[in-house]
Coordinates of C-alpha atoms in Angstrom, one line a residue:
Chain A
M21 CA 2.2 -30.4 -0.1
Q22 CA -0.3 -28.5 -2.3
V23 CA 1.5 -24.8 -1.9
P24 CA -0.3 -22.2 -3.3
V25 CA 1.4 -19.7 -6.1
S26 CA 0.5 -16.1 -8.5
H27 CA 2.5 -14.8 -10.8
H28 CA 4.7 -17.7 -11.8
Q29 CA 6.3 -18.3 -8.4
F30 CA 5.7 -19.8 -4.7
V31 CA 7.8 -18.0 -2.3
L32 CA 10.0 -19.3 0.8
F33 CA 10.5 -16.2 2.9
D34 CA 11.1 -15.5 6.3
T35 CA 9.3 -12.5 8.9
D36 CA 10.1 -9.1 7.5
A37 CA 12.4 -10.8 4.8
E38 CA 12.5 -8.4 1.4
A39 CA 11.7 -10.0 -2.2
P40 CA 15.1 -9.6 -4.1
E41 CA 15.4 -6.9 -6.9
E42 CA 15.6 -8.0 -10.0
S43 CA 16.6 -6.0 -13.3
I44 CA 17.2 -7.4 -16.7
D45 CA 20.8 -8.5 -16.4
D46 CA 20.0 -10.1 -13.0
T47 CA 17.1 -12.3 -14.4
R48 CA 19.5 -12.9 -17.4
A49 CA 22.3 -13.7 -15.6
G50 CA 20.5 -16.2 -13.2
N51 CA 19.9 -19.9 -13.0
G52 CA 16.6 -19.1 -14.6
L53 CA 14.7 -21.2 -11.5
V54 CA 15.2 -20.0 -8.5
T55 CA 15.7 -15.9 -7.3
V56 CA 17.3 -15.7 -3.1
N57 CA 17.8 -12.2 -1.9
A58 CA 21.4 -11.0 -0.5
E59 CA 20.0 -12.0 3.2
G60 CA 19.3 -15.3 1.8
T61 CA 15.8 -15.0 4.1
Y62 CA 13.4 -15.0 0.7
A63 CA 13.8 -16.9 -2.4
S64 CA 11.3 -17.3 -5.9
V65 CA 11.0 -20.8 -7.0
M66 CA 9.6 -19.6 -10.7
T67 CA 7.0 -22.1 -12.5
G68 CA 5.1 -22.6 -15.2
T69 CA 1.8 -22.4 -13.5
P70 CA 0.9 -18.5 -13.2
H71 CA -1.5 -18.9 -10.2
G72 CA -3.3 -22.1 -8.1
T73 CA -1.6 -24.9 -6.6
L74 CA 0.9 -26.8 -7.1
E75 CA 2.9 -29.8 -5.0
V76 CA 5.5 -29.3 -3.8
T77 CA 7.8 -31.7 -1.5
F78 CA 10.2 -31.3 0.9
D79 CA 12.4 -33.3 2.1
I80 CA 14.4 -32.0 5.4
Q81 CA 18.0 -34.5 5.8
D82 CA 20.2 -34.5 8.4
S83 CA 23.1 -34.3 5.3
Q84 CA 23.8 -33.5 1.7
P85 CA 21.8 -36.5 -0.4
P86 CA 22.8 -37.6 -3.0
L87 CA 22.6 -35.1 -5.7
D88 CA 19.8 -37.5 -8.6
T89 CA 18.2 -34.8 -11.5
G90 CA 16.9 -38.0 -12.9
G91 CA 13.2 -37.1 -14.0
W92 CA 14.4 -33.5 -13.3
D93 CA 14.3 -30.5 -15.8
E94 CA 15.7 -27.8 -13.7
T95 CA 18.7 -28.7 -10.6
V96 CA 19.6 -25.9 -9.0
E97 CA 21.3 -25.5 -4.7
V98 CA 21.6 -22.3 -2.8
S99 CA 22.1 -21.6 0.3
M100 CA 19.4 -19.8 2.7
Y101 CA 19.0 -18.5 6.5
F102 CA 16.4 -19.5 8.5
S103 CA 15.6 -20.8 12.3
G104 CA 14.3 -23.9 13.3
Q105 CA 10.6 -22.5 12.6
G106 CA 12.3 -22.7 9.1
P107 CA 10.1 -20.5 6.1
M108 CA 6.6 -19.1 5.1
A109 CA 6.1 -21.1 1.5
G110 CA 3.1 -20.1 -0.7
D111 CA 1.7 -16.9 -1.9
P112 CA 2.7 -13.6 0.0
L113 CA 0.3 -11.4 -1.4
P114 CA -2.1 -12.1 0.2
D115 CA 0.3 -14.3 2.6
D116 CA -1.0 -17.4 1.4
V117 CA 1.7 -19.1 3.0
V118 CA 2.1 -22.9 4.8
D119 CA 4.8 -23.2 7.2
V120 CA 7.3 -25.2 6.5
P121 CA 9.5 -26.4 9.9
L122 CA 13.8 -27.4 10.2
P123 CA 14.9 -29.2 12.3
A124 CA 16.4 -26.7 14.9
D125 CA 14.7 -24.5 17.9
D126 CA 12.9 -21.4 16.4
E127 CA 15.2 -19.3 17.9
D128 CA 17.8 -21.1 16.4
Y129 CA 18.8 -19.0 13.3
Q130 CA 21.6 -21.0 11.0
W131 CA 22.4 -21.5 6.9
W132 CA 20.9 -24.6 5.0
R133 CA 21.7 -25.8 1.4
F134 CA 18.5 -25.3 -0.2
R135 CA 18.3 -28.0 -3.3
F136 CA 15.3 -26.9 -5.9
H137 CA 14.3 -29.7 -8.4
A138 CA 11.2 -29.0 -10.6
R139 CA 9.5 -30.6 -13.9
G140 CA 7.3 -30.1 -15.9
R141 CA 6.8 -26.6 -15.9
D142 CA 6.8 -26.1 -19.9
T143 CA 3.9 -28.7 -20.3
I144 CA 1.2 -26.9 -18.4
H145 CA -0.7 -26.5 -21.4
T146 CA -0.1 -29.7 -23.4
P147 CA -2.8 -32.1 -22.8
D148 CA -1.9 -34.9 -21.0
A149 CA 1.1 -34.5 -19.8
Q150 CA 2.9 -34.8 -16.4
P151 CA 1.3 -32.1 -13.5
E152 CA 4.0 -29.6 -12.8
E153 CA 6.4 -30.9 -9.9
H154 CA 8.5 -28.8 -7.6
L155 CA 11.2 -31.0 -5.1
V156 CA 13.0 -28.9 -2.9
Q157 CA 15.6 -30.8 -0.7
I158 CA 17.0 -29.0 2.8
W159 CA 20.1 -30.0 4.9
P160 CA 22.0 -28.0 7.6
A161 CA 25.5 -26.9 5.7
P162 CA 28.2 -23.8 5.2
R163 CA 26.7 -21.1 3.1
A164 CA 27.7 -21.8 -0.1
P165 CA 27.4 -20.1 -3.8
E166 CA 24.6 -21.5 -6.2
V167 CA 25.8 -24.0 -7.7
R168 CA 23.4 -25.2 -11.4
H169 CA 23.1 -29.1 -11.8
K170 CA 21.0 -28.7 -14.5
L171 CA 19.3 -25.8 -16.7
T172 CA 17.5 -28.2 -19.6
D173 CA 13.7 -26.3 -19.8
Q174 CA 12.8 -23.7 -21.5
T175 CA 10.7 -21.9 -19.3
G176 CA 14.6 -21.1 -17.3
H177 CA 15.7 -21.0 -20.9
R178 CA 13.6 -18.4 -21.6
R179 CA 14.5 -15.8 -18.6
R180 CA 18.6 -16.5 -19.4
N181 CA 18.1 -15.5 -23.0
P182 CA 15.6 -12.8 -23.3
D183 CA 14.7 -11.8 -27.0
P184 CA 17.7 -9.1 -28.4
H185 CA 14.7 -6.9 -28.8
Y186 CA 12.4 -7.2 -25.3
Y187 CA 15.9 -7.2 -23.5
A188 CA 17.1 -3.2 -25.4
Q189 CA 13.0 -2.1 -24.2
A190 CA 14.0 -3.1 -20.9
K191 CA 17.2 -1.9 -20.7
A192 CA 15.6 1.3 -22.0
A193 CA 12.8 1.3 -19.1
E194 CA 15.2 1.1 -16.9
A195 CA 17.8 3.4 -17.6
A196 CA 14.5 5.8 -18.4
S197 CA 13.0 5.3 -14.4
P198 CA 14.9 6.4 -11.1
A199 CA 15.0 3.7 -8.0
D200 CA 13.1 5.4 -5.9
S201 CA 10.9 7.7 -7.1
A202 CA 9.3 8.6 -3.0
D203 CA 8.8 12.7 -4.4
T204 CA 5.3 13.1 -3.7
Y205 CA 4.4 14.5 0.0
A206 CA 1.0 15.3 1.1
S207 CA -0.1 18.5 3.3
H208 CA -2.7 20.1 4.2
P209 CA -3.3 23.7 6.1
M210 CA -2.2 24.8 9.4
A211 CA -3.7 27.7 11.0
P212 CA -1.5 29.8 13.5
R213 CA -2.4 29.5 16.8
S214 CA -2.4 32.2 19.5
A215 CA -3.0 32.0 22.9
R216 CA -3.7 35.8 25.5
L217 CA -2.4 36.0 29.1
D218 CA -4.3 38.8 31.1
E219 CA -3.0 40.3 33.6
H220 CA -3.9 39.7 37.0
T221 CA -5.9 43.1 38.4
Chain B
M13 CA 11.1 17.7 -9.8
L14 CA 9.3 18.2 -6.3
R15 CA 5.7 17.0 -6.8
R16 CA 3.1 18.3 -4.2
W17 CA -0.1 17.0 -3.2
T18 CA -2.8 18.6 -1.1
R19 CA -6.0 16.2 0.0
G20 CA -9.1 18.4 -0.6
A21 CA -13.0 18.6 1.0
A22 CA -15.5 16.4 0.1
T23 CA -16.0 17.4 -3.2
G24 CA -12.7 16.5 -4.7
V25 CA -9.7 18.8 -5.4
V26 CA -7.6 20.1 -8.4
V27 CA -4.6 22.1 -6.7
L28 CA -2.2 23.9 -8.9
A29 CA 1.7 23.4 -7.1
L30 CA 3.9 26.7 -7.2
T31 CA 6.3 23.9 -8.2
G32 CA 5.0 23.2 -11.7
G33 CA 2.6 19.8 -12.1
L34 CA -1.0 19.4 -12.1
V35 CA -1.8 17.3 -9.4
S36 CA -5.6 16.1 -8.1
A37 CA -6.3 14.6 -4.8
A38 CA -9.5 14.1 -4.8
Q39 CA -10.5 11.0 -1.8
A40 CA -12.8 8.9 -1.0
A41 CA -12.8 9.9 2.8
P42 CA -12.3 13.3 3.5
R43 CA -11.7 14.6 5.9
A44 CA -13.6 18.0 7.3
Q45 CA -10.8 20.6 7.9
E46 CA -9.5 20.7 4.9
L47 CA -10.0 23.9 2.3
S48 CA -11.9 23.4 -0.4
L49 CA -10.6 24.7 -4.1
R50 CA -8.1 26.2 -3.2
V51 CA -4.9 27.4 -5.4
S52 CA -1.7 27.1 -3.2
V53 CA 0.4 30.2 -3.4
G54 CA 3.0 30.6 -1.1
T55 CA 6.7 31.6 -1.0
A56 CA 7.7 27.9 -1.2
Q57 CA 10.9 27.2 -3.4
P58 CA 11.2 24.3 -5.6
V59 CA 13.9 22.4 -4.3
P60 CA 16.0 20.2 -5.9
A61 CA 14.8 16.0 -6.6
T62 CA 17.4 15.3 -4.9
Q63 CA 16.9 16.9 -1.5
A64 CA 13.3 16.1 -1.5
R65 CA 13.9 12.7 -1.4
A66 CA 15.6 13.3 1.7
A67 CA 12.4 14.5 4.3
V68 CA 9.4 16.8 4.0
P69 CA 9.7 19.6 3.8
C70 CA 9.2 22.4 6.8
E71 CA 7.1 25.2 5.8
R72 CA 5.0 27.9 8.5
G73 CA 1.4 27.0 8.0
K74 CA 1.6 23.3 6.8
A75 CA 1.8 19.7 7.7
Y76 CA 3.6 17.9 5.3
Y77 CA 3.8 14.4 5.5
T78 CA 5.4 11.1 3.4
R79 CA 4.1 7.4 4.8
Y80 CA 6.1 7.7 7.4
Q81 CA 8.0 11.3 7.6
S82 CA 5.9 14.2 8.7
C83 CA 6.9 17.9 9.7
I84 CA 4.3 20.5 11.3
V85 CA 4.7 23.8 11.8
V86 CA 2.9 26.2 13.2
G87 CA 3.1 29.7 13.7
A88 CA 2.2 31.0 17.0
T89 CA 1.3 34.0 19.1
V90 CA 1.7 34.8 22.5
T91 CA -0.2 37.8 23.4
L92 CA 0.3 40.1 26.9
L93 CA -3.1 42.2 27.6
R94 CA -3.5 44.5 31.0
N95 CA -7.4 45.7 31.1
G96 CA -8.0 44.2 27.8
R97 CA -5.0 45.7 25.6
P98 CA -1.8 44.3 24.1
V99 CA 1.0 45.2 25.6
G100 CA 3.1 43.0 24.8
N101 CA 3.8 39.8 22.3
A102 CA 5.6 36.7 21.3
K103 CA 5.7 35.7 17.5
F104 CA 7.1 31.8 17.0
D105 CA 7.1 28.5 15.4
I106 CA 6.5 25.3 16.4
T107 CA 7.9 22.8 14.3
H108 CA 6.8 19.0 15.3
K109 CA 9.1 16.7 13.2
M110 CA 7.6 12.5 13.4
T111 CA 9.0 9.4 11.6
L112 CA 7.5 6.6 11.9
K113 CA 8.5 2.8 12.2
Q114 CA 7.3 0.5 8.7
K115 CA 7.9 -2.1 11.7
S116 CA 7.9 -0.7 15.0
L117 CA 5.1 0.3 17.4
K118 CA 7.6 2.5 19.2
W119 CA 8.5 6.1 17.8
S120 CA 9.3 9.6 18.5
E121 CA 9.1 13.2 17.2
S122 CA 11.6 16.6 18.3
V123 CA 9.3 19.1 19.7
K124 CA 11.0 22.9 18.4
I125 CA 10.1 26.1 19.9
G126 CA 11.3 28.5 17.4
K127 CA 13.7 31.9 18.7
A128 CA 11.0 33.5 19.6
R129 CA 10.7 37.4 18.1
L130 CA 9.9 39.3 22.2
V131 CA 7.4 43.3 22.1
N132 CA 7.6 43.6 26.2
A133 CA 7.0 39.5 26.1
S134 CA 9.8 38.2 28.9
G135 CA 9.3 36.0 31.1
V136 CA 6.6 33.1 29.4
T137 CA 7.3 29.8 30.4
V138 CA 6.4 27.1 28.1
R139 CA 4.5 23.8 29.0
L140 CA 4.1 20.9 26.8
K141 CA 0.9 18.1 27.5
V142 CA 0.6 15.8 24.8
T143 CA -1.5 12.5 24.8
C144 CA -3.0 10.3 21.9
G145 CA -5.8 8.5 22.1
G146 CA -7.0 4.1 21.6
K147 CA -3.9 2.5 22.6
C148 CA -0.8 4.8 22.3
K149 CA 1.2 6.7 24.8
P150 CA 3.6 9.5 24.5
D151 CA 6.3 10.1 26.8
N152 CA 7.0 13.4 27.0
R153 CA 10.2 14.5 27.4
F154 CA 9.6 18.1 26.2
P155 CA 11.5 20.2 28.9
R156 CA 9.7 22.2 31.1
G157 CA 10.0 26.3 33.0
R158 CA 11.6 27.1 29.5
K159 CA 10.9 30.7 28.4
L160 CA 9.9 32.2 25.4
G161 CA 13.3 33.7 23.5
R162 CA 15.4 31.6 22.4
E163 CA 15.1 28.5 20.5
F164 CA 14.5 24.8 22.7
S165 CA 13.5 21.7 21.4
G166 CA 12.1 18.3 23.1
K167 CA 11.4 14.9 21.8
V168 CA 8.1 12.8 22.9
N169 CA 8.6 9.3 22.7
Y170 CA 5.3 6.8 21.4
Q171 CA 4.6 3.4 22.1
D172 CA 1.1 1.8 20.6
K173 CA -1.0 -1.6 20.8
V174 CA -2.2 -3.1 18.9
A175 CA -4.0 -6.2 18.9
K176 CA -3.2 -9.5 16.9
L177 CA -5.1 -8.6 13.1
K178 CA -5.9 -5.6 14.3
K179 CA -5.4 -1.5 13.4
D180 CA -5.4 1.1 15.6
N181 CA -6.2 4.8 14.2
T182 CA -5.3 7.5 16.7
S183 CA -3.4 11.3 16.4
A184 CA -1.4 12.5 18.6
K185 CA -2.6 16.1 20.7
Y186 CA -0.7 19.1 21.7
V187 CA -1.6 20.9 24.3
F188 CA 0.2 24.6 24.8
T189 CA 0.4 26.5 27.8
F190 CA 1.7 29.9 29.0
T191 CA 2.5 31.6 32.4
K192 CA 4.4 34.1 33.2
P193 CA 3.9 35.3 37.2
G194 CA 0.8 38.1 37.5
Y195 CA -1.1 36.7 34.6
S196 CA -3.4 34.3 33.7
P197 CA -2.5 31.8 31.2
G198 CA -3.5 30.7 27.9
G199 CA -3.0 28.3 25.5
F200 CA -3.5 26.8 22.5
N201 CA -3.8 23.2 20.9
Y202 CA -3.4 21.2 17.7
R203 CA -3.6 17.8 16.2
S204 CA -0.7 15.8 15.0
V205 CA -1.2 14.2 11.6
P206 CA -3.6 10.9 12.1
F207 CA -1.3 7.7 11.6
R208 CA -2.5 4.4 12.2
C209 CA -0.5 1.5 13.6
D210 CA -1.1 -2.6 12.5
D211 CA -0.9 -5.9 13.0
T212 CA -2.8 -7.3 10.1
F213 CA -0.2 -9.0 8.1
W214 CA 0.2 -13.1 9.7
N215 CA 0.3 -16.1 7.7
R216 CA -3.2 -18.0 6.8
Q217 CA -3.2 -20.3 9.9
H218 CA -2.2 -16.3 12.0
T219 CA 0.5 -18.6 13.4
R220 CA 2.8 -16.6 12.9
R221 CA 3.7 -13.1 10.5
T222 CA 5.7 -12.1 7.0
L223 CA 5.3 -8.6 8.5
S224 CA 6.3 -7.3 12.9
A225 CA 3.7 -4.9 13.4
G226 CA 4.5 -0.9 12.3
C227 CA 2.8 2.1 11.8
A228 CA 2.3 5.0 8.9
F229 CA 0.5 7.9 8.4
H230 CA -2.4 6.1 6.6
T231 CA -3.8 8.9 4.9
F232 CA -1.2 9.3 2.7
I233 CA -2.0 7.7 -0.2
P234 CA 1.4 6.0 -1.3
V235 CA 2.5 5.8 -5.2
M236 CA 3.6 2.6 -7.3
T237 CA 6.2 3.2 -9.6
T238 CA 7.7 0.0 -10.0
M239 CA 6.1 -1.5 -13.5
R240 CA 7.7 1.1 -14.9
T241 CA 11.0 -0.7 -16.2
L242 CA 8.5 -4.0 -17.0
P243 CA 7.7 -2.9 -21.1
E244 CA 4.6 -4.6 -21.0
I245 CA 2.7 -4.3 -17.9
A246 CA 3.9 -1.3 -18.4
K247 CA 1.9 -0.8 -22.1
N248 CA -1.3 -2.6 -21.0
I249 CA -1.0 -0.6 -17.4
R250 CA -0.6 3.1 -19.5
K251 CA -3.5 1.6 -22.2
V252 CA -5.6 1.0 -19.7
Q253 CA -4.7 4.0 -17.4
S254 CA -6.0 6.2 -20.6
G255 CA -9.4 5.2 -20.8
G256 CA -12.9 5.2 -18.7
G257 CA -12.4 5.8 -15.1
H258 CA -8.1 5.6 -15.7
Y259 CA -8.6 4.0 -12.3
G260 CA -5.8 3.7 -10.6
R261 CA -3.9 7.4 -11.9
I262 CA -2.7 9.6 -10.4
G263 CA -5.3 12.7 -10.7
S264 CA -8.1 10.7 -11.5
G265 CA -9.8 10.9 -8.4
K266 CA -9.8 7.5 -8.1
P267 CA -7.0 5.8 -6.8
L268 CA -7.1 1.6 -6.4
H269 CA -7.4 -0.2 -3.0
R270 CA -5.7 -3.2 -1.9
E271 CA -7.9 -6.7 -1.6
A272 CA -6.1 -8.8 0.5
D273 CA -9.0 -11.6 0.4
Q274 CA -7.4 -14.6 -1.4
Q275 CA -11.1 -15.4 -2.3
A276 CA -11.9 -12.4 -4.2
I277 CA -8.8 -12.1 -5.4
T278 CA -9.1 -15.5 -7.2
D279 CA -12.6 -14.7 -8.3
N280 CA -11.1 -12.0 -10.0
R281 CA -8.4 -12.9 -11.7
N282 CA -10.8 -16.1 -12.5
K283 CA -13.0 -13.4 -14.3
V284 CA -10.8 -11.6 -16.5
C285 CA -7.5 -14.0 -17.3
P286 CA -9.4 -17.3 -17.0
R287 CA -7.7 -20.5 -16.2
G288 CA -6.5 -23.0 -19.3
Q289 CA -6.7 -20.6 -21.4
T290 CA -3.1 -21.1 -23.9
P291 CA -1.2 -18.4 -24.2
P292 CA -0.8 -17.3 -28.7
R293 CA 2.8 -18.6 -27.5
P294 CA 4.9 -20.4 -25.2
G295 CA 6.4 -18.2 -22.5
L296 CA 3.6 -16.0 -21.8
S297 CA 1.0 -14.9 -19.2
C298 CA -2.2 -13.3 -19.1
D299 CA -1.3 -9.7 -16.9
E300 CA -4.6 -7.8 -16.2
Y301 CA -5.5 -4.2 -15.3
P302 CA -6.8 -3.0 -12.7
F303 CA -5.0 -6.4 -10.4
A304 CA -6.7 -8.7 -9.5
T305 CA -5.4 -8.2 -5.6
T306 CA -7.0 -4.5 -6.1
R307 CA -10.9 -3.7 -5.2
E308 CA -10.7 -2.7 -9.0
G309 CA -10.2 -6.1 -10.5
G310 CA -12.3 -8.8 -11.6
H311 CA -15.2 -6.9 -13.3
H312 CA -16.0 -4.3 -10.6
V313 CA -15.1 -1.8 -12.8
P314 CA -16.8 -1.3 -16.5
A315 CA -15.5 -2.6 -19.6
N316 CA -13.9 0.7 -21.3
S317 CA -11.8 0.6 -17.3
R318 CA -10.4 -2.4 -17.6
G319 CA -7.6 -4.8 -19.8
T320 CA -5.7 -7.6 -19.8
A321 CA -2.6 -8.5 -22.1
W322 CA 0.2 -11.2 -22.9
V323 CA 3.1 -10.4 -21.3
P324 CA 6.4 -12.2 -20.7
E325 CA 6.3 -14.7 -18.2
E326 CA 9.3 -12.9 -16.2
E327 CA 7.3 -9.4 -15.9
Q328 CA 5.0 -11.4 -14.5
N329 CA 7.1 -13.1 -11.8
K330 CA 8.9 -9.6 -11.1
Q331 CA 4.8 -8.0 -10.9
G332 CA 5.1 -10.6 -8.0
G333 CA 7.6 -9.3 -5.7
R334 CA 6.8 -6.1 -6.7
V335 CA 3.7 -5.7 -5.8
T336 CA 4.2 -7.1 -2.5
T337 CA 7.2 -5.3 -1.4
F338 CA 5.5 -2.4 -2.3
H339 CA 2.8 -3.4 0.2
K340 CA 4.7 -4.5 3.0
K341 CA 7.2 -1.5 2.5
E342 CA 3.9 0.7 2.9
R343 CA 1.9 -0.9 4.3
I344 CA -0.7 -1.0 2.3
V345 CA -3.3 -2.6 4.3
H346 CA -6.8 -4.3 2.6
R347 CA -8.9 -1.5 1.3
D348 CA -5.7 0.7 1.9
A349 CA -5.5 3.0 -1.2
F350 CA -2.6 3.3 -3.6
W351 CA -1.5 5.0 -6.9
V352 CA -0.1 3.4 -10.0
S353 CA 2.2 5.4 -12.1
V354 CA 3.7 4.3 -15.4

């Protein structure tokens, strides 16, 4: 299906789920394709396409499908936590998202395995190249660590190997900035109030 | 360092906060009760940064607030009169601490009547009546029948209802009545900081929420600081903010305003970062400021007040997540104002 994309990503997330915070070190240590929050309720899939829509196939299975990375540049598997409502998928900025229902009850939360595949991230500006495409296989499975099956495109490589000068700049910017600068307030005056009690005569 | 904000009247205001730093807060939607240009002089002491982040300050004669917390302290006097002459008085502070919930339509407030200085004024009973407008309903647990003298406090619980995709803004009204046998009652009233509950974060088909309904002090203008650690994006923002109308820069009087309409966002983006543009080298992405996701994006502000830059894709990625997080954490709805601090 056509999934909205902006800022080089499409996102899979649940109501109230929060995006993971990511430092330059997290990116460097990451897989270069998908970032998931600690709760497993928000995943950001990095795309070559900056904005628009992408063809993403969601292939939902009863059990683990055989691994087939042929024809794909990047394949990464992670665990995610959703009910039968499944994730909303797309661009969360204007909430331009579509539903991806899963085979379980709406109130029934459980762990799922999500195997992300991507191709064509590098060639979006190459005329006549195959368009960027993604495949997400999903099946019910207990929570397990991330597995990186195949990492071969330049888009992912750049993320895992930032330019040293740029890396230093990013580290310096992170060191200079407090984690949460919430020390601003607004105010307005509250005039004193008075009441008078008159004795009955 | 503690930074103070004071909202001003119709013509816009610059206020020098005692603790240092120039703070400006001219607003698009002025509030009638604000005073005009004034220097904030007072007895406030600088608050260490760690303490400052914990909670809003409470200061007599002031309402302080952030997006979700407020503290109001009203200095109150009750005067007893006989034949029109004052024969006694009670002086005390009333402190209201209200905390709204980002993801709930239920919240509460504590109301404290401070220790009273009594001069021939014993036996004065306090009563508090609370109302709020729109679909808001208070559940007033403030104790009845208590007298001025020793400090005492109570809670008021609130519940609001808001229709799907709608907003409901109102404030609480506090009506205090003081009574003493043999005297006619007297009182006063005032209002809380206005708040707004909304249920506007839904998916495209409006079948599922992306964020639960909740409430915020919507007249507080939040500050986005998370662009600071994206070096190339921050550089571009700094450069653009330094010229023209300085849109989004604290002190400019021109905050950014969220644009939530998908088509408007796409139009904004296409005007300044057109589709099909090839970056000068792989791995770069066109970044624009003001953001396409604001009313000031695209060509809505003059050319000298906007700009684009080629930034690493990875920064664009992070920016997307951080802007979304900011909208949701602060409940920034369509047209809400915010600052961008780099």
